[in-house]
PDB file of C-alpha atoms in Angstrom:
ATOM      1  CA  UNK A   1     -16.144 -28.878  35.143  1.00 39.00           C
ATOM      2  CA  UNK A   2     -13.182 -30.294  33.215  1.00 40.00           C
ATOM      3  CA  UNK A   3     -10.395 -28.888  31.125  1.00 41.00           C
ATOM      4  CA  UNK A   4      -9.596 -30.713  27.893  1.00 42.00           C
ATOM      5  CA  UNK A   5      -5.979 -30.488  26.805  1.00 46.00           C
ATOM      6  CA  UNK A   6      -4.892 -31.275  23.284  1.00 50.00           C
ATOM      7  CA  UNK A   7      -2.025 -33.773  23.094  1.00 47.00           C
ATOM      8  CA  UNK A   8      -0.384 -34.924  19.891  1.00 44.00           C
ATOM      9  CA  UNK A   9      -0.418 -38.636  19.164  1.00 43.00           C
ATOM     10  CA  UNK A  10       3.082 -39.997  19.096  1.00 40.00           C
ATOM     11  CA  UNK A  11       2.552 -41.749  15.726  1.00 40.00           C
ATOM     12  CA  UNK A  12       1.683 -38.463  14.011  1.00 58.00           C
ATOM     13  CA  UNK A  13       5.210 -37.142  14.055  1.00 67.00           C
ATOM     14  CA  UNK A  14       6.308 -36.817  10.351  1.00 76.00           C
ATOM     15  CA  UNK A  15       9.589 -37.997   8.914  1.00 76.00           C
ATOM     16  CA  UNK A  16      10.161 -34.759   6.985  1.00 86.00           C
ATOM     17  CA  UNK A  17       9.581 -31.252   8.376  1.00 88.00           C
ATOM     18  CA  UNK A  18       6.930 -29.019   6.840  1.00 92.00           C
ATOM     19  CA  UNK A  19       8.689 -25.703   7.429  1.00 94.00           C
ATOM     20  CA  UNK A  20       6.323 -23.815   5.117  1.00 95.00           C
ATOM     21  CA  UNK A  21       3.460 -24.839   7.365  1.00 95.00           C
ATOM     22  CA  UNK A  22       5.451 -23.896  10.485  1.00 95.00           C
ATOM     23  CA  UNK A  23       6.022 -20.394   9.152  1.00 96.00           C
ATOM     24  CA  UNK A  24       2.379 -20.171   8.132  1.00 96.00           C
ATOM     25  CA  UNK A  25       1.472 -20.928  11.739  1.00 95.00           C
ATOM     26  CA  UNK A  26       3.912 -18.207  12.897  1.00 94.00           C
ATOM     27  CA  UNK A  27       2.305 -15.715  10.612  1.00 96.00           C
ATOM     28  CA  UNK A  28      -1.102 -16.760  11.938  1.00 95.00           C
ATOM     29  CA  UNK A  29       0.166 -16.015  15.469  1.00 93.00           C
ATOM     30  CA  UNK A  30       1.456 -12.628  14.363  1.00 94.00           C
ATOM     31  CA  UNK A  31      -1.859 -11.731  12.668  1.00 96.00           C
ATOM     32  CA  UNK A  32      -3.968 -12.751  15.708  1.00 95.00           C
ATOM     33  CA  UNK A  33      -1.833 -10.851  18.238  1.00 92.00           C
ATOM     34  CA  UNK A  34      -1.755  -7.800  15.963  1.00 93.00           C
ATOM     35  CA  UNK A  35      -5.538  -7.846  15.763  1.00 95.00           C
ATOM     36  CA  UNK A  36      -5.821  -8.311  19.493  1.00 92.00           C
ATOM     37  CA  UNK A  37      -3.558  -5.342  20.364  1.00 88.00           C
ATOM     38  CA  UNK A  38      -4.736  -2.863  17.724  1.00 91.00           C
ATOM     39  CA  UNK A  39      -7.545  -1.270  19.847  1.00 91.00           C
ATOM     40  CA  UNK A  40      -4.890  -0.330  22.419  1.00 87.00           C
ATOM     41  CA  UNK A  41      -3.046   1.869  19.924  1.00 86.00           C
ATOM     42  CA  UNK A  42      -6.290   3.177  18.353  1.00 91.00           C
ATOM     43  CA  UNK A  43      -8.433   3.537  21.464  1.00 90.00           C
ATOM     44  CA  UNK A  44      -8.732   7.357  21.446  1.00 89.00           C
ATOM     45  CA  UNK A  45      -9.741   7.824  17.762  1.00 91.00           C
ATOM     46  CA  UNK A  46     -12.075   4.813  17.969  1.00 94.00           C
ATOM     47  CA  UNK A  47     -13.843   6.301  21.024  1.00 93.00           C
ATOM     48  CA  UNK A  48     -14.191   9.742  19.387  1.00 92.00           C
ATOM     49  CA  UNK A  49     -15.425   8.313  16.112  1.00 93.00           C
ATOM     50  CA  UNK A  50     -18.036   6.074  17.800  1.00 93.00           C
ATOM     51  CA  UNK A  51     -19.167   8.692  20.259  1.00 93.00           C
ATOM     52  CA  UNK A  52     -18.323   6.612  23.323  1.00 94.00           C
ATOM     53  CA  UNK A  53     -15.933   7.047  26.244  1.00 91.00           C
ATOM     54  CA  UNK A  54     -12.440   5.599  26.183  1.00 88.00           C
ATOM     55  CA  UNK A  55     -13.503   3.288  29.015  1.00 88.00           C
ATOM     56  CA  UNK A  56     -16.298   1.854  26.903  1.00 92.00           C
ATOM     57  CA  UNK A  57     -14.041   1.501  23.893  1.00 91.00           C
ATOM     58  CA  UNK A  58     -11.585  -0.370  26.095  1.00 89.00           C
ATOM     59  CA  UNK A  59     -14.099  -3.171  26.501  1.00 91.00           C
ATOM     60  CA  UNK A  60     -13.148  -4.288  23.009  1.00 93.00           C
ATOM     61  CA  UNK A  61      -9.972  -5.639  24.595  1.00 90.00           C
ATOM     62  CA  UNK A  62     -11.739  -7.076  27.647  1.00 89.00           C
ATOM     63  CA  UNK A  63     -14.365  -9.054  25.725  1.00 93.00           C
ATOM     64  CA  UNK A  64     -11.732 -10.515  23.418  1.00 93.00           C
ATOM     65  CA  UNK A  65      -9.731 -11.847  26.380  1.00 88.00           C
ATOM     66  CA  UNK A  66     -12.808 -13.283  28.134  1.00 89.00           C
ATOM     67  CA  UNK A  67     -14.036 -15.103  25.044  1.00 94.00           C
ATOM     68  CA  UNK A  68     -10.537 -16.431  24.364  1.00 91.00           C
ATOM     69  CA  UNK A  69     -10.384 -17.791  27.930  1.00 85.00           C
ATOM     70  CA  UNK A  70     -13.655 -19.716  27.634  1.00 88.00           C
ATOM     71  CA  UNK A  71     -12.994 -20.834  24.084  1.00 91.00           C
ATOM     72  CA  UNK A  72      -9.664 -22.333  25.133  1.00 85.00           C
ATOM     73  CA  UNK A  73     -11.468 -24.503  27.668  1.00 82.00           C
ATOM     74  CA  UNK A  74     -13.789 -26.136  25.142  1.00 86.00           C
ATOM     75  CA  UNK A  75     -11.953 -26.120  21.796  1.00 88.00           C
ATOM     76  CA  UNK A  76     -10.181 -29.415  22.354  1.00 82.00           C
ATOM     77  CA  UNK A  77     -13.377 -31.342  23.064  1.00 82.00           C
ATOM     78  CA  UNK A  78     -15.586 -29.561  20.512  1.00 87.00           C
ATOM     79  CA  UNK A  79     -13.142 -30.042  17.623  1.00 88.00           C
ATOM     80  CA  UNK A  80     -11.695 -33.451  18.552  1.00 84.00           C
ATOM     81  CA  UNK A  81     -13.207 -35.179  15.486  1.00 88.00           C
ATOM     82  CA  UNK A  82     -12.352 -32.467  12.947  1.00 91.00           C
ATOM     83  CA  UNK A  83      -9.272 -32.326  10.706  1.00 93.00           C
ATOM     84  CA  UNK A  84      -6.866 -29.846  12.382  1.00 92.00           C
ATOM     85  CA  UNK A  85      -6.154 -28.176   8.996  1.00 94.00           C
ATOM     86  CA  UNK A  86      -9.819 -27.266   8.648  1.00 95.00           C
ATOM     87  CA  UNK A  87      -9.957 -26.007  12.243  1.00 95.00           C
ATOM     88  CA  UNK A  88      -6.994 -23.675  11.703  1.00 95.00           C
ATOM     89  CA  UNK A  89      -8.456 -22.311   8.480  1.00 97.00           C
ATOM     90  CA  UNK A  90     -11.718 -21.566  10.288  1.00 97.00           C
ATOM     91  CA  UNK A  91      -9.782 -19.593  12.910  1.00 96.00           C
ATOM     92  CA  UNK A  92      -8.162 -17.507  10.152  1.00 96.00           C
ATOM     93  CA  UNK A  93     -11.607 -16.901   8.637  1.00 98.00           C
ATOM     94  CA  UNK A  94     -12.852 -15.684  12.026  1.00 97.00           C
ATOM     95  CA  UNK A  95      -9.948 -13.236  12.182  1.00 97.00           C
ATOM     96  CA  UNK A  96     -10.791 -11.869   8.717  1.00 98.00           C
ATOM     97  CA  UNK A  97     -14.505 -11.567   9.548  1.00 98.00           C
ATOM     98  CA  UNK A  98     -13.780  -9.828  12.817  1.00 97.00           C
ATOM     99  CA  UNK A  99     -11.428  -7.262  11.219  1.00 97.00           C
ATOM    100  CA  UNK A 100     -13.909  -6.470   8.451  1.00 98.00           C
ATOM    101  CA  UNK A 101     -16.827  -6.082  10.908  1.00 98.00           C
ATOM    102  CA  UNK A 102     -14.761  -3.643  12.982  1.00 97.00           C
ATOM    103  CA  UNK A 103     -13.708  -1.685   9.913  1.00 96.00           C
ATOM    104  CA  UNK A 104     -17.319  -1.170   8.774  1.00 96.00           C
ATOM    105  CA  UNK A 105     -18.988  -1.054  12.168  1.00 95.00           C
ATOM    106  CA  UNK A 106     -21.493   1.730  12.787  1.00 92.00           C
ATOM    107  CA  UNK A 107     -21.464   1.481  16.566  1.00 94.00           C
ATOM    108  CA  UNK A 108     -19.708  -0.157  19.494  1.00 96.00           C
ATOM    109  CA  UNK A 109     -22.105  -3.076  19.729  1.00 96.00           C
ATOM    110  CA  UNK A 110     -21.061  -4.370  16.305  1.00 97.00           C
ATOM    111  CA  UNK A 111     -17.401  -3.990  17.223  1.00 97.00           C
ATOM    112  CA  UNK A 112     -17.907  -5.991  20.435  1.00 97.00           C
ATOM    113  CA  UNK A 113     -19.602  -8.754  18.418  1.00 97.00           C
ATOM    114  CA  UNK A 114     -16.671  -8.697  16.037  1.00 97.00           C
ATOM    115  CA  UNK A 115     -14.223  -8.971  18.914  1.00 97.00           C
ATOM    116  CA  UNK A 116     -16.125 -12.016  20.182  1.00 97.00           C
ATOM    117  CA  UNK A 117     -15.198 -13.725  16.884  1.00 97.00           C
ATOM    118  CA  UNK A 118     -11.595 -12.722  17.361  1.00 97.00           C
ATOM    119  CA  UNK A 119     -11.580 -14.084  20.910  1.00 95.00           C
ATOM    120  CA  UNK A 120     -12.868 -17.407  19.596  1.00 96.00           C
ATOM    121  CA  UNK A 121     -10.035 -17.525  17.049  1.00 96.00           C
ATOM    122  CA  UNK A 122      -7.358 -16.620  19.596  1.00 95.00           C
ATOM    123  CA  UNK A 123      -8.532 -19.038  22.298  1.00 92.00           C
ATOM    124  CA  UNK A 124      -8.889 -21.895  19.800  1.00 93.00           C
ATOM    125  CA  UNK A 125      -5.585 -21.200  18.166  1.00 92.00           C
ATOM    126  CA  UNK A 126      -3.647 -21.238  21.433  1.00 86.00           C
ATOM    127  CA  UNK A 127      -5.344 -24.444  22.510  1.00 87.00           C
ATOM    128  CA  UNK A 128      -4.299 -26.348  19.389  1.00 91.00           C
ATOM    129  CA  UNK A 129      -1.185 -24.609  18.078  1.00 90.00           C
ATOM    130  CA  UNK A 130       1.426 -26.521  20.099  1.00 88.00           C
ATOM    131  CA  UNK A 131      -0.036 -29.966  19.232  1.00 89.00           C
ATOM    132  CA  UNK A 132      -0.396 -29.019  15.564  1.00 92.00           C
ATOM    133  CA  UNK A 133       3.176 -27.739  15.378  1.00 92.00           C
ATOM    134  CA  UNK A 134       4.369 -31.033  16.871  1.00 91.00           C
ATOM    135  CA  UNK A 135       2.694 -32.824  13.973  1.00 92.00           C
ATOM    136  CA  UNK A 136       4.470 -30.739  11.343  1.00 94.00           C
ATOM    137  CA  UNK A 137       8.096 -31.670  12.143  1.00 92.00           C
ATOM    138  CA  UNK A 138      10.049 -34.671  13.390  1.00 92.00           C
ATOM    139  CA  UNK A 139      10.320 -34.953  17.174  1.00 88.00           C
ATOM    140  CA  UNK A 140      13.916 -33.689  17.373  1.00 88.00           C
ATOM    141  CA  UNK A 141      12.937 -30.453  15.587  1.00 89.00           C
ATOM    142  CA  UNK A 142       9.894 -29.639  17.683  1.00 88.00           C
ATOM    143  CA  UNK A 143      11.708 -27.081  19.924  1.00 86.00           C
ATOM    144  CA  UNK A 144      12.918 -25.132  16.909  1.00 87.00           C
ATOM    145  CA  UNK A 145       9.508 -25.267  15.254  1.00 90.00           C
ATOM    146  CA  UNK A 146       7.762 -24.026  18.437  1.00 88.00           C
ATOM    147  CA  UNK A 147      10.240 -21.188  18.820  1.00 84.00           C
ATOM    148  CA  UNK A 148       9.513 -20.082  15.210  1.00 89.00           C
ATOM    149  CA  UNK A 149       5.713 -20.238  15.751  1.00 89.00           C
ATOM    150  CA  UNK A 150       5.786 -18.246  18.998  1.00 85.00           C
ATOM    151  CA  UNK A 151       8.233 -15.692  17.619  1.00 84.00           C
ATOM    152  CA  UNK A 152       5.105 -14.236  16.009  1.00 87.00           C
ATOM    153  CA  UNK A 153       4.083 -13.054  19.495  1.00 85.00           C
ATOM    154  CA  UNK A 154       7.317 -11.149  19.999  1.00 81.00           C
ATOM    155  CA  UNK A 155       7.188  -9.554  16.547  1.00 87.00           C
ATOM    156  CA  UNK A 156       3.555  -8.454  16.944  1.00 88.00           C
ATOM    157  CA  UNK A 157       4.249  -7.128  20.488  1.00 81.00           C
ATOM    158  CA  UNK A 158       7.040  -4.925  19.141  1.00 84.00           C
ATOM    159  CA  UNK A 159       5.476  -3.493  16.016  1.00 87.00           C
ATOM    160  CA  UNK A 160       1.680  -3.846  16.238  1.00 86.00           C
ATOM    161  CA  UNK A 161       0.868  -1.023  18.692  1.00 84.00           C
ATOM    162  CA  UNK A 162       3.369   1.632  17.527  1.00 86.00           C
ATOM    163  CA  UNK A 163       2.720   0.977  13.817  1.00 88.00           C
ATOM    164  CA  UNK A 164      -1.021   0.918  14.424  1.00 88.00           C
ATOM    165  CA  UNK A 165      -0.869   4.214  16.272  1.00 87.00           C
ATOM    166  CA  UNK A 166       1.314   5.914  13.622  1.00 88.00           C
ATOM    167  CA  UNK A 167      -0.589   4.625  10.561  1.00 90.00           C
ATOM    168  CA  UNK A 168      -3.942   5.224  12.280  1.00 90.00           C
ATOM    169  CA  UNK A 169      -3.074   8.911  12.389  1.00 88.00           C
ATOM    170  CA  UNK A 170      -2.354   8.861   8.667  1.00 91.00           C
ATOM    171  CA  UNK A 171      -5.114   6.720   7.188  1.00 93.00           C
ATOM    172  CA  UNK A 172      -7.695   6.352   9.973  1.00 93.00           C
ATOM    173  CA  UNK A 173      -8.397   3.531  12.378  1.00 95.00           C
ATOM    174  CA  UNK A 174     -10.937   1.778  10.099  1.00 96.00           C
ATOM    175  CA  UNK A 175      -8.358   1.382   7.366  1.00 96.00           C
ATOM    176  CA  UNK A 176      -5.962  -0.169   9.870  1.00 96.00           C
ATOM    177  CA  UNK A 177      -8.462  -2.905  10.545  1.00 96.00           C
ATOM    178  CA  UNK A 178      -8.880  -3.350   6.794  1.00 97.00           C
ATOM    179  CA  UNK A 179      -5.122  -3.949   6.637  1.00 96.00           C
ATOM    180  CA  UNK A 180      -5.512  -6.472   9.449  1.00 96.00           C
ATOM    181  CA  UNK A 181      -8.110  -8.272   7.362  1.00 97.00           C
ATOM    182  CA  UNK A 182      -5.463  -8.364   4.652  1.00 97.00           C
ATOM    183  CA  UNK A 183      -3.010  -9.938   7.087  1.00 96.00           C
ATOM    184  CA  UNK A 184      -5.626 -12.536   7.945  1.00 96.00           C
ATOM    185  CA  UNK A 185      -6.193 -13.273   4.266  1.00 98.00           C
ATOM    186  CA  UNK A 186      -2.473 -13.835   3.735  1.00 98.00           C
ATOM    187  CA  UNK A 187      -2.425 -16.154   6.759  1.00 97.00           C
ATOM    188  CA  UNK A 188      -5.447 -18.051   5.478  1.00 97.00           C
ATOM    189  CA  UNK A 189      -3.963 -18.569   2.014  1.00 98.00           C
ATOM    190  CA  UNK A 190      -0.553 -19.475   3.436  1.00 97.00           C
ATOM    191  CA  UNK A 191      -2.099 -22.067   5.683  1.00 97.00           C
ATOM    192  CA  UNK A 192      -4.385 -23.338   2.940  1.00 97.00           C
ATOM    193  CA  UNK A 193      -1.442 -24.128   0.619  1.00 97.00           C
ATOM    194  CA  UNK A 194       1.054 -25.406   3.205  1.00 96.00           C
ATOM    195  CA  UNK A 195      -0.773 -27.119   6.044  1.00 95.00           C
ATOM    196  CA  UNK A 196      -1.149 -30.836   5.383  1.00 94.00           C
ATOM    197  CA  UNK A 197      -4.263 -32.803   6.191  1.00 91.00           C
ATOM    198  CA  UNK A 198      -4.206 -33.622   9.911  1.00 89.00           C
ATOM    199  CA  UNK A 199      -6.975 -36.046  10.834  1.00 88.00           C
ATOM    200  CA  UNK A 200      -8.103 -35.765  14.410  1.00 76.00           C
ATOM    201  CA  UNK A 201      -5.964 -38.691  15.572  1.00 63.00           C
ATOM    202  CA  UNK A 202      -5.163 -37.026  18.891  1.00 51.00           C
ATOM    203  CA  UNK A 203      -6.583 -37.956  22.209  1.00 54.00           C
ATOM    204  CA  UNK A 204      -8.063 -35.879  24.973  1.00 50.00           C
ATOM    205  CA  UNK A 205      -6.653 -35.736  28.427  1.00 53.00           C
ATOM    206  CA  UNK A 206      -9.084 -34.466  31.044  1.00 49.00           C
ATOM    207  CA  UNK A 207      -8.057 -32.774  34.200  1.00 51.00           C
ATOM    208  CA  UNK A 208     -10.348 -31.284  36.773  1.00 52.00           C
ATOM    209  CA  UNK A 209      -9.970 -27.556  37.174  1.00 55.00           C
ATOM    210  CA  UNK A 210     -12.065 -27.643  40.316  1.00 56.00           C
ATOM    211  CA  UNK A 211      -9.759 -30.301  41.702  1.00 65.00           C
ATOM    212  CA  UNK A 212      -6.815 -27.958  41.159  1.00 65.00           C
ATOM    213  CA  UNK A 213      -8.652 -25.165  42.965  1.00 66.00           C
ATOM    214  CA  UNK A 214      -9.013 -27.364  46.017  1.00 75.00           C
ATOM    215  CA  UNK A 215      -5.223 -27.188  46.437  1.00 77.00           C
ATOM    216  CA  UNK A 216      -4.419 -24.103  48.518  1.00 72.00           C
ATOM    217  CA  UNK A 217      -1.162 -23.238  46.787  1.00 75.00           C
ATOM    218  CA  UNK A 218      -2.728 -23.539  43.368  1.00 76.00           C
ATOM    219  CA  UNK A 219      -5.732 -21.520  44.378  1.00 77.00           C
ATOM    220  CA  UNK A 220      -3.707 -18.579  45.687  1.00 81.00           C
ATOM    221  CA  UNK A 221      -1.202 -18.854  42.873  1.00 78.00           C
ATOM    222  CA  UNK A 222      -3.922 -18.690  40.211  1.00 76.00           C
ATOM    223  CA  UNK A 223      -5.545 -15.711  41.978  1.00 81.00           C
ATOM    224  CA  UNK A 224      -2.199 -13.884  42.091  1.00 80.00           C
ATOM    225  CA  UNK A 225      -1.503 -14.504  38.419  1.00 76.00           C
ATOM    226  CA  UNK A 226      -5.015 -13.375  37.473  1.00 78.00           C
ATOM    227  CA  UNK A 227      -4.612 -10.145  39.411  1.00 82.00           C
ATOM    228  CA  UNK A 228      -1.210  -9.510  37.959  1.00 80.00           C
ATOM    229  CA  UNK A 229      -2.338  -9.963  34.351  1.00 76.00           C
ATOM    230  CA  UNK A 230      -5.489  -7.954  34.999  1.00 78.00           C
ATOM    231  CA  UNK A 231      -3.325  -5.088  36.203  1.00 79.00           C
ATOM    232  CA  UNK A 232      -0.986  -5.426  33.250  1.00 74.00           C
ATOM    233  CA  UNK A 233      -3.733  -5.331  30.607  1.00 74.00           C
ATOM    234  CA  UNK A 234      -5.634  -2.586  32.371  1.00 77.00           C
ATOM    235  CA  UNK A 235      -2.420  -0.517  32.191  1.00 76.00           C
ATOM    236  CA  UNK A 236      -1.748  -1.536  28.602  1.00 74.00           C
ATOM    237  CA  UNK A 237      -5.271  -0.969  27.345  1.00 76.00           C
ATOM    238  CA  UNK A 238      -5.538   2.621  28.541  1.00 77.00           C
ATOM    239  CA  UNK A 239      -1.903   3.569  27.971  1.00 77.00           C
ATOM    240  CA  UNK A 240      -2.652   5.753  24.929  1.00 76.00           C
ATOM    241  CA  UNK A 241      -5.314   7.893  26.589  1.00 78.00           C
ATOM    242  CA  UNK A 242      -2.985   8.413  29.562  1.00 79.00           C
ATOM    243  CA  UNK A 243      -0.091   9.409  27.355  1.00 79.00           C
ATOM    244  CA  UNK A 244      -2.230  11.842  25.363  1.00 74.00           C
ATOM    245  CA  UNK A 245      -4.124  13.437  28.206  1.00 76.00           C
ATOM    246  CA  UNK A 246      -1.565  13.482  31.038  1.00 76.00           C
ATOM    247  CA  UNK A 247       1.828  13.275  29.352  1.00 73.00           C
ATOM    248  CA  UNK A 248       0.599  15.454  26.460  1.00 76.00           C
ATOM    249  CA  UNK A 249       2.460  13.410  23.838  1.00 77.00           C
ATOM    250  CA  UNK A 250       1.921  13.992  20.142  1.00 78.00           C
ATOM    251  CA  UNK A 251       1.368  11.183  17.620  1.00 75.00           C
ATOM    252  CA  UNK A 252       5.030  10.701  16.789  1.00 79.00           C
ATOM    253  CA  UNK A 253       6.072  10.688  20.465  1.00 79.00           C
ATOM    254  CA  UNK A 254       3.239   8.320  21.267  1.00 77.00           C
ATOM    255  CA  UNK A 255       4.350   5.881  18.575  1.00 77.00           C
ATOM    256  CA  UNK A 256       7.947   5.919  19.886  1.00 81.00           C
ATOM    257  CA  UNK A 257       6.817   5.243  23.497  1.00 79.00           C
ATOM    258  CA  UNK A 258       4.629   2.361  22.319  1.00 78.00           C
ATOM    259  CA  UNK A 259       7.611   0.999  20.341  1.00 81.00           C
ATOM    260  CA  UNK A 260       9.770   1.244  23.488  1.00 79.00           C
ATOM    261  CA  UNK A 261       7.044  -0.649  25.359  1.00 76.00           C
ATOM    262  CA  UNK A 262       7.032  -3.414  22.787  1.00 76.00           C
ATOM    263  CA  UNK A 263      10.834  -3.732  22.694  1.00 80.00           C
ATOM    264  CA  UNK A 264      11.029  -3.744  26.476  1.00 78.00           C
ATOM    265  CA  UNK A 265       8.253  -6.339  26.569  1.00 73.00           C
ATOM    266  CA  UNK A 266      10.334  -8.557  24.214  1.00 74.00           C
ATOM    267  CA  UNK A 267      13.485  -8.314  26.314  1.00 77.00           C
ATOM    268  CA  UNK A 268      11.537  -8.741  29.523  1.00 75.00           C
ATOM    269  CA  UNK A 269       9.963 -11.929  28.220  1.00 69.00           C
ATOM    270  CA  UNK A 270      13.406 -13.238  27.201  1.00 69.00           C
ATOM    271  CA  UNK A 271      14.873 -12.340  30.634  1.00 76.00           C
ATOM    272  CA  UNK A 272      11.946 -13.970  32.419  1.00 71.00           C
ATOM    273  CA  UNK A 273      12.737 -17.252  30.795  1.00 64.00           C
ATOM    274  CA  UNK A 274      16.180 -17.153  32.455  1.00 71.00           C
ATOM    275  CA  UNK A 275      14.953 -15.859  35.827  1.00 77.00           C
ATOM    276  CA  UNK A 276      12.237 -18.503  36.351  1.00 70.00           C
ATOM    277  CA  UNK A 277      14.849 -21.219  36.179  1.00 72.00           C
ATOM    278  CA  UNK A 278      16.397 -19.611  39.266  1.00 78.00           C
ATOM    279  CA  UNK A 279      13.242 -18.830  41.262  1.00 78.00           C
ATOM    280  CA  UNK A 280       9.667 -18.762  40.049  1.00 74.00           C
ATOM    281  CA  UNK A 281       8.292 -17.097  43.160  1.00 77.00           C
ATOM    282  CA  UNK A 282      10.864 -14.309  43.192  1.00 82.00           C
ATOM    283  CA  UNK A 283      10.424 -13.689  39.461  1.00 79.00           C
ATOM    284  CA  UNK A 284       6.647 -13.390  39.674  1.00 78.00           C
ATOM    285  CA  UNK A 285       6.845 -11.284  42.863  1.00 82.00           C
ATOM    286  CA  UNK A 286       9.402  -9.027  41.282  1.00 82.00           C
ATOM    287  CA  UNK A 287       7.247  -8.529  38.197  1.00 80.00           C
ATOM    288  CA  UNK A 288       4.254  -7.583  40.298  1.00 81.00           C
ATOM    289  CA  UNK A 289       6.327  -5.180  42.385  1.00 85.00           C
ATOM    290  CA  UNK A 290       7.815  -3.475  39.290  1.00 82.00           C
ATOM    291  CA  UNK A 291       4.356  -3.086  37.806  1.00 80.00           C
ATOM    292  CA  UNK A 292       3.040  -1.494  40.954  1.00 82.00           C
ATOM    293  CA  UNK A 293       5.969   0.900  41.298  1.00 81.00           C
ATOM    294  CA  UNK A 294       5.695   1.815  37.610  1.00 80.00           C
ATOM    295  CA  UNK A 295       2.001   2.635  37.906  1.00 78.00           C
ATOM    296  CA  UNK A 296       2.551   4.768  40.979  1.00 80.00           C
ATOM    297  CA  UNK A 297       5.414   6.672  39.296  1.00 78.00           C
ATOM    298  CA  UNK A 298       3.327   7.353  36.182  1.00 77.00           C
ATOM    299  CA  UNK A 299       0.364   8.554  38.230  1.00 75.00           C
ATOM    300  CA  UNK A 300       2.612  10.803  40.289  1.00 74.00           C
ATOM    301  CA  UNK A 301       4.971  12.087  37.608  1.00 69.00           C
ATOM    302  CA  UNK A 302       3.033  11.464  34.377  1.00 61.00           C
ATOM    303  CA  UNK A 303       3.720  14.968  33.124  1.00 60.00           C
ATOM    304  CA  UNK A 304       7.498  14.432  33.195  1.00 56.00           C
ATOM    305  CA  UNK A 305       8.539  13.129  29.780  1.00 55.00           C
ATOM    306  CA  UNK A 306      11.631  11.132  30.757  1.00 49.00           C
ATOM    307  CA  UNK A 307       9.717   9.573  33.664  1.00 53.00           C
ATOM    308  CA  UNK A 308       6.967   8.475  31.300  1.00 55.00           C
ATOM    309  CA  UNK A 309       9.467   6.874  28.926  1.00 54.00           C
ATOM    310  CA  UNK A 310      11.271   5.074  31.739  1.00 55.00           C
ATOM    311  CA  UNK A 311       8.041   3.963  33.398  1.00 55.00           C
ATOM    312  CA  UNK A 312       6.585   2.527  30.204  1.00 57.00           C
ATOM    313  CA  UNK A 313       9.822   0.731  29.395  1.00 54.00           C
ATOM    314  CA  UNK A 314       9.938  -0.803  32.881  1.00 57.00           C
TER     315      UNK A 314
END
């Protein structure tokens, strides 16, 4: 088994920056993350409407993540001969198709298939986005361009879940996914008119994943990270049902708590960038410890409003 990593060819760096294309990429990131997180804020009404349990509805998040993982491993090699502009447009089309399928789905099976398409778009986008961004601006402006592109993550994290929860209560969860299809359409058109042709002039660099797993430190480190992120997304996915059934929050309170979660997530990510420069092991260990303590506090004192707010923010 091998992992193919996309690397930009040095000669592809332009002399003039294509900032319109950079912002189009950022909007694409925002649209993808918004679509990925929406089921979290709409899990309860989706489950009730489809006649399934909240646990079953939560698999819409799981399958997206799994498909994104496997897609990220093969995208570089599968698309190595295709113009990168075309590849990115296809990912935006997958986002639109996924959102429309969810909006009109009659049952959970169709929604899961739709989320497979979204997982393909997310995994492929993350595999290629850095290399593509590096081909849009001169070398000295790459850090700024990357910060703009990935700011879409922070923005979506802050507003996607609370806004989805609030608007879902007003117009219904299916219409929220229709709006997401609209976001995808804007991203598609923006990319269509701003992304330049980018022939596949990059090269593949192969590294053995199995070889990495033979290294004890890497093996245990990867296992720890997998467990930590599994815990985080299990908590995040079922946060709304917990807040509604245990904390007894209404729609407005729920939206505010989800907003606090997004804002805290943004500041936590910013702080982590500083902390890892001091100690990677202590930072990761501290994150895992905080997550564990938070989960225990919420389970024990989930009916105490201020404890819920503090726990979610932490």
